[in-house]
Coordinates of C-alpha atoms in Angstrom, one line a residue:
R1 CA 20.3 2.2 -7.6
A2 CA 17.7 4.1 -6.2
A3 CA 18.3 7.6 -5.4
L4 CA 17.3 8.4 -1.8
C5 CA 17.1 12.0 -2.2
A6 CA 13.1 12.8 -2.2
D7 CA 13.3 14.6 1.1
K8 CA 15.5 17.2 -1.1
L9 CA 13.8 17.2 -4.6
L10 CA 10.4 18.3 -1.8
R11 CA 11.8 20.6 -0.4
Q12 CA 12.6 22.3 -3.8
L13 CA 9.5 21.5 -5.0
G14 CA 7.4 23.0 -2.4
S15 CA 3.9 22.0 -1.8
E16 CA 2.3 23.6 -5.1
T17 CA 3.8 24.4 -8.3
G18 CA 2.3 26.1 -11.5
G19 CA -0.8 27.8 -11.5
E20 CA -4.9 27.1 -11.2
D21 CA -4.9 24.8 -13.9
P22 CA -4.3 21.0 -13.4
C23 CA -2.8 20.1 -16.5
C24 CA -0.1 23.1 -16.0
G25 CA 0.5 22.4 -12.0
A26 CA 0.0 20.2 -9.2
G27 CA 0.6 19.3 -4.9
W28 CA 3.9 17.6 -4.0
R29 CA 3.6 15.2 -0.2
T30 CA 6.4 13.1 0.9
E31 CA 5.2 9.1 0.7
Y32 CA 7.0 6.5 2.0
G33 CA 9.8 6.2 0.2
N34 CA 12.7 8.2 0.0
M35 CA 13.1 7.4 -3.6
M36 CA 9.0 8.5 -4.4
V37 CA 7.5 11.8 -5.0
E38 CA 3.4 11.7 -4.8
G39 CA 2.6 14.2 -7.1
V40 CA -1.3 15.4 -6.5
T41 CA -4.1 17.0 -8.9
H42 CA -4.5 20.8 -8.3
P43 CA -6.8 21.8 -7.7
P44 CA -8.7 19.0 -8.1
F45 CA -10.8 18.5 -11.5
G46 CA -14.4 19.1 -12.1
W47 CA -17.3 17.0 -12.1
S48 CA -17.7 17.0 -16.1
L49 CA -16.6 13.8 -18.3
D50 CA -14.6 17.0 -20.3
E51 CA -12.0 16.8 -17.1
V52 CA -10.9 13.1 -18.2
L53 CA -9.1 14.3 -21.3
K54 CA -7.0 16.8 -18.8
I55 CA -5.7 13.4 -16.8
E56 CA -2.9 13.1 -19.4
P57 CA -1.2 16.8 -19.4
A58 CA -1.8 16.7 -15.9
L59 CA 0.8 13.6 -15.2
T60 CA 3.0 14.7 -18.5
W61 CA 3.2 18.1 -16.6
R62 CA 4.0 16.9 -13.7
R63 CA 6.8 14.7 -15.0
R64 CA 8.4 17.4 -16.9
E65 CA 8.4 19.3 -13.6
I66 CA 10.0 16.6 -11.3
E67 CA 12.6 16.3 -13.9
R68 CA 13.7 19.4 -14.1
V69 CA 14.0 19.9 -9.8
A70 CA 15.5 16.6 -10.1
A71 CA 18.3 17.3 -12.0
E72 CA 18.9 20.5 -10.6
V73 CA 19.4 18.7 -6.9
D74 CA 21.7 16.0 -8.7
A75 CA 22.5 15.9 -12.2
N76 CA 23.1 12.3 -12.2
V77 CA 19.5 11.3 -10.9
R78 CA 16.8 9.9 -13.6
V79 CA 12.8 10.2 -13.3
V80 CA 12.0 6.5 -13.9
T81 CA 8.5 5.4 -13.3
L82 CA 7.7 1.7 -12.2
S83 CA 5.6 0.1 -10.4
A84 CA 8.2 -1.5 -8.0
F85 CA 11.9 -1.1 -8.0
P86 CA 13.5 -4.3 -8.7
L87 CA 16.4 -4.2 -7.3
L88 CA 14.9 -2.8 -3.6
G89 CA 16.8 -5.3 -1.1
V90 CA 19.9 -6.2 -2.9
P91 CA 23.1 -5.6 -1.3
D92 CA 24.1 -1.8 -2.0
C93 CA 20.8 -0.7 -3.9
T94 CA 20.9 2.6 -2.8
A95 CA 22.3 6.1 -3.2
P96 CA 24.3 6.9 -1.5
P97 CA 24.7 3.4 -0.2
A98 CA 22.8 2.7 3.3
A99 CA 23.2 -0.9 5.0
P100 CA 20.1 -2.5 7.1
S101 CA 20.0 -1.9 10.2
P102 CA 18.5 -5.6 11.9
H103 CA 18.7 -4.6 15.6
G104 CA 18.2 -0.8 14.8
H105 CA 15.1 0.6 15.9
V106 CA 12.4 1.3 12.4
S107 CA 12.1 -2.0 10.6
Q108 CA 14.7 -4.6 11.6
S109 CA 15.2 -5.5 8.1
V110 CA 18.3 -7.9 7.2
L111 CA 17.4 -7.1 3.6
C112 CA 16.5 -3.5 2.9
P113 CA 18.3 -0.3 4.9
D114 CA 16.1 2.3 6.6
E115 CA 17.3 4.9 5.0
A116 CA 14.8 3.5 1.9
T117 CA 12.2 5.4 4.4
S118 CA 11.3 8.7 4.0
P119 CA 13.0 10.7 7.0
H120 CA 10.1 12.4 8.1
P121 CA 8.8 11.1 11.1
R122 CA 5.1 9.8 10.5
Y123 CA 6.9 7.1 8.4
Q124 CA 9.7 6.2 10.7
T125 CA 7.3 6.1 13.3
F126 CA 4.5 4.1 12.6
T127 CA 6.8 1.5 10.8
A128 CA 8.7 0.8 14.4
N129 CA 4.7 1.1 15.8
Y130 CA 3.5 -1.7 13.3
R131 CA 6.5 -3.8 14.2
K132 CA 5.3 -3.6 18.0
R133 CA 2.3 -4.3 17.9
K134 CA 3.0 -7.3 15.6
G135 CA 5.1 -8.9 17.8
C136 CA 7.9 -8.9 15.4
K137 CA 9.0 -7.6 12.6
V138 CA 6.7 -8.1 9.0
G139 CA 7.5 -10.5 6.5
A140 CA 6.9 -11.3 2.9
F141 CA 6.8 -14.6 0.7
I142 CA 6.5 -14.2 -2.6
P143 CA 6.9 -17.6 -4.7
R144 CA 9.5 -17.0 -6.7
D145 CA 9.1 -18.1 -10.9
G146 CA 9.6 -21.9 -10.9
V147 CA 8.0 -22.4 -7.3
T148 CA 7.3 -26.5 -7.0
P149 CA 3.8 -26.9 -5.8
D150 CA 5.5 -28.9 -3.0
E151 CA 7.1 -25.7 -1.8
R152 CA 4.3 -23.2 -2.2
L153 CA 2.9 -21.6 0.8
S154 CA -0.6 -21.5 2.1
A155 CA -1.5 -18.3 2.6
D156 CA -1.8 -19.1 6.6
R157 CA 1.3 -20.1 6.5
A158 CA 2.9 -17.3 5.1
A159 CA 1.1 -15.1 8.1
R160 CA 2.8 -17.9 10.5
L161 CA 6.4 -17.7 9.8
P162 CA 7.4 -14.0 10.4
F163 CA 6.5 -14.7 14.4
E164 CA 8.4 -18.3 13.6
L165 CA 11.5 -16.8 12.1
A166 CA 11.8 -14.0 14.6
A167 CA 11.1 -16.6 17.8
A168 CA 14.1 -18.4 16.4
G169 CA 16.5 -15.5 16.0
S170 CA 16.4 -15.9 12.4
L171 CA 18.4 -13.3 10.3
A172 CA 18.7 -15.3 7.0
R173 CA 17.9 -13.5 3.4
D174 CA 16.3 -16.4 2.0
P175 CA 14.7 -18.7 4.9
V176 CA 12.2 -20.6 2.6
P177 CA 12.8 -22.1 -0.4
G178 CA 11.2 -21.2 -3.3
H179 CA 10.2 -17.3 -2.2
I180 CA 10.9 -13.9 -2.4
Y181 CA 11.5 -13.3 1.3
M182 CA 10.7 -9.5 2.0
D183 CA 10.7 -8.3 5.7
S184 CA 10.7 -4.7 5.8
Q185 CA 7.5 -2.4 5.2
A186 CA 9.4 -0.2 2.4
F187 CA 9.0 -3.8 0.2
G188 CA 5.4 -3.4 -0.1
A189 CA 4.8 0.4 0.8
C190 CA 7.6 2.0 -1.7
Q191 CA 5.9 0.3 -5.1
C192 CA 4.2 3.1 -6.4
C193 CA 0.5 3.8 -8.7
T194 CA -1.9 5.8 -9.6
Q195 CA -4.1 6.5 -6.9
V196 CA -8.0 7.7 -7.3
T197 CA -9.5 9.8 -4.8
L198 CA -13.4 10.6 -5.3
L199 CA -15.6 13.2 -4.0
T200 CA -19.1 12.1 -4.4
H201 CA -22.3 13.8 -3.7
D202 CA -23.7 12.1 -0.7
I203 CA -23.0 8.3 1.3
K204 CA -25.6 7.2 -1.5
D205 CA -23.4 8.0 -4.4
A206 CA -20.5 7.0 -2.3
R207 CA -21.6 3.5 -0.8
Y208 CA -22.7 2.9 -4.9
L209 CA -19.1 3.5 -5.9
T210 CA -17.8 1.3 -3.6
D211 CA -19.5 -1.7 -4.3
Q212 CA -18.7 -1.0 -8.3
F213 CA -14.7 -0.8 -7.3
L214 CA -15.4 -4.5 -5.5
V215 CA -15.6 -5.5 -8.6
L216 CA -13.6 -3.4 -10.8
A217 CA -10.7 -2.8 -9.1
P218 CA -8.9 -6.6 -9.2
L219 CA -9.6 -6.8 -12.9
L220 CA -7.9 -3.2 -13.2
L221 CA -5.2 -4.7 -10.9
A222 CA -4.3 -7.9 -13.8
L223 CA -4.9 -5.4 -16.6
T224 CA -1.8 -3.0 -15.1
A225 CA 0.3 -6.2 -14.0
A226 CA 4.2 -4.3 -13.8
T227 CA 5.7 -6.5 -11.2
P228 CA 7.5 -9.3 -12.5
F229 CA 10.8 -8.3 -10.4
L230 CA 11.2 -8.2 -7.1
R231 CA 14.6 -7.8 -4.6
G232 CA 16.5 -8.8 -8.0
L233 CA 14.6 -12.0 -8.5
V234 CA 12.0 -12.7 -10.9
A235 CA 8.6 -13.5 -9.3
D236 CA 5.5 -16.3 -10.2
T237 CA 3.4 -13.1 -9.2
E238 CA 2.7 -10.1 -11.5
T239 CA 1.0 -7.3 -9.6
R240 CA 2.3 -5.7 -6.6
W241 CA -0.4 -6.5 -4.4
P242 CA 0.4 -9.8 -2.9
A243 CA 3.7 -7.6 -1.1
F244 CA 1.9 -4.4 -0.3
K245 CA -0.5 -7.2 1.4
Q246 CA 1.6 -9.0 3.7
T247 CA 4.3 -6.6 4.0
W248 CA 1.5 -4.0 5.7
D249 CA 0.0 -7.3 7.6
D250 CA -0.3 -5.8 11.5
R251 CA -2.0 -8.7 13.3
S252 CA -0.3 -9.9 16.1
E253 CA -0.2 -14.2 16.6
E254 CA -2.7 -13.9 18.7
E255 CA -5.3 -12.5 16.0
L256 CA -4.3 -14.8 13.0
G257 CA -7.3 -17.1 13.7
P258 CA -9.8 -14.2 14.7
I259 CA -8.9 -12.1 12.4
R260 CA -7.9 -13.5 8.9
N261 CA -7.1 -10.9 6.4
S262 CA -4.4 -8.5 6.5
R263 CA -5.3 -4.6 6.9
T264 CA -4.5 -3.8 3.8
S265 CA -6.4 -7.1 2.1
A266 CA -9.2 -6.0 0.0
N267 CA -13.0 -5.3 1.1
D268 CA -15.1 -8.0 2.9
M269 CA -18.5 -7.4 2.4
F270 CA -20.8 -4.8 0.3
L271 CA -22.6 -2.0 1.1
G272 CA -25.4 -1.4 -0.6
S273 CA -27.6 1.5 -0.7
G274 CA -29.0 1.3 2.6
S275 CA -32.6 0.3 1.2
P276 CA -34.8 -2.4 2.2
A277 CA -34.4 -4.5 -1.1
D278 CA -30.5 -3.4 -1.7
N279 CA -30.3 -5.1 2.0
A280 CA -32.3 -8.5 1.3
A281 CA -29.9 -8.9 -2.0
L282 CA -27.2 -7.9 0.2
G283 CA -27.9 -11.3 2.3
A284 CA -26.5 -13.5 -0.8
A285 CA -23.8 -11.5 -1.9
N286 CA -21.8 -11.1 1.5
D287 CA -21.4 -14.4 1.7
V288 CA -18.0 -13.9 3.8
D289 CA -17.7 -14.7 7.7
A290 CA -16.0 -11.5 8.6
P291 CA -15.2 -10.9 12.4
L292 CA -16.6 -7.3 13.9
H293 CA -16.2 -5.4 16.5
Q294 CA -19.4 -6.4 18.5
P295 CA -19.7 -2.8 20.7
T296 CA -19.6 -0.5 17.4
L297 CA -21.7 -3.1 15.4
E298 CA -24.6 -2.6 18.5
R299 CA -23.9 1.4 19.1
L300 CA -24.2 2.1 15.3
L301 CA -27.3 0.0 14.9
A302 CA -29.0 1.7 18.0
A303 CA -28.1 5.1 16.6
G304 CA -30.4 4.1 13.0
V305 CA -27.7 3.2 11.1
D306 CA -28.8 1.1 8.6
A307 CA -27.0 -2.7 8.7
P308 CA -24.3 -3.2 5.9
L309 CA -22.8 0.0 6.9
S310 CA -23.3 -0.8 11.0
R311 CA -21.2 -4.3 9.8
H312 CA -18.5 -2.3 7.7
V313 CA -17.3 0.5 10.1
A314 CA -17.8 -2.6 13.1
H315 CA -15.3 -5.0 10.5
L316 CA -13.0 -1.8 10.3
L317 CA -12.8 -1.3 14.1
V318 CA -11.8 -5.2 14.7
R319 CA -9.0 -4.5 15.4
D320 CA -7.6 -2.8 19.0
P321 CA -6.1 -0.1 18.1

């Protein structure tokens, strides 16, 4: 079972523990799931390549520190590193036991209890706000192992199904044959990963790194595939991203046409350096017809921001809000 005690661990850990060396110190943060604790580098690593050698010792120290505090909070708790808890959404999957609240005020899931979400007001509130903005609760439909070609849903069909299920008042646990149904943001945001936040000297370096990671990230995702089980079932996918993308799709039914991506989809355009030569080359690379917030685009261009960066920001702001 998933132990819902992260809030207790965090109170005991405090915001930081250890010293001034990131190899024996860390910051501790609330995450979406109440079975998750986020450890952050404190103080941050420096610029030298030698700092890379500190990453593994730092992660090892964090793990030992969490295990120490977990044992103090509850002797029956074990710290396990998983990309996704494979039984989330199975009846009686949490400790203490909690039941879904399909008519509640947060996720309205028929599968996952709201208690799996951190009790911090931030997470409970934006889970409810996502549902209200969308117009219904979220829904992910991940192909099961052995799904037939006739059963497999297209991306457009999967995006429209949550609205159809809501209109029908469906409370089914498995409404779509051949697919693992997940109807709460917790199925995406209670998944874990190693997150890297990079600080650059200037915007030119930031744009360069962004473009490089647009190419590298899918390769890294495939190399670290570790999510074959979801809701106690075997999936036809191996990474956590499809579930995350679908359960954090906040588009309303009217937005499905003009806005073709979930909020957590991959980036649609390269940025380049802003130089005229780069801007010319980007015409061929940016061949995706991405929707733009036209007033934002015009304002940025009028202020002297180059076209690729202006289009990038206008694309991010195409949703209202």
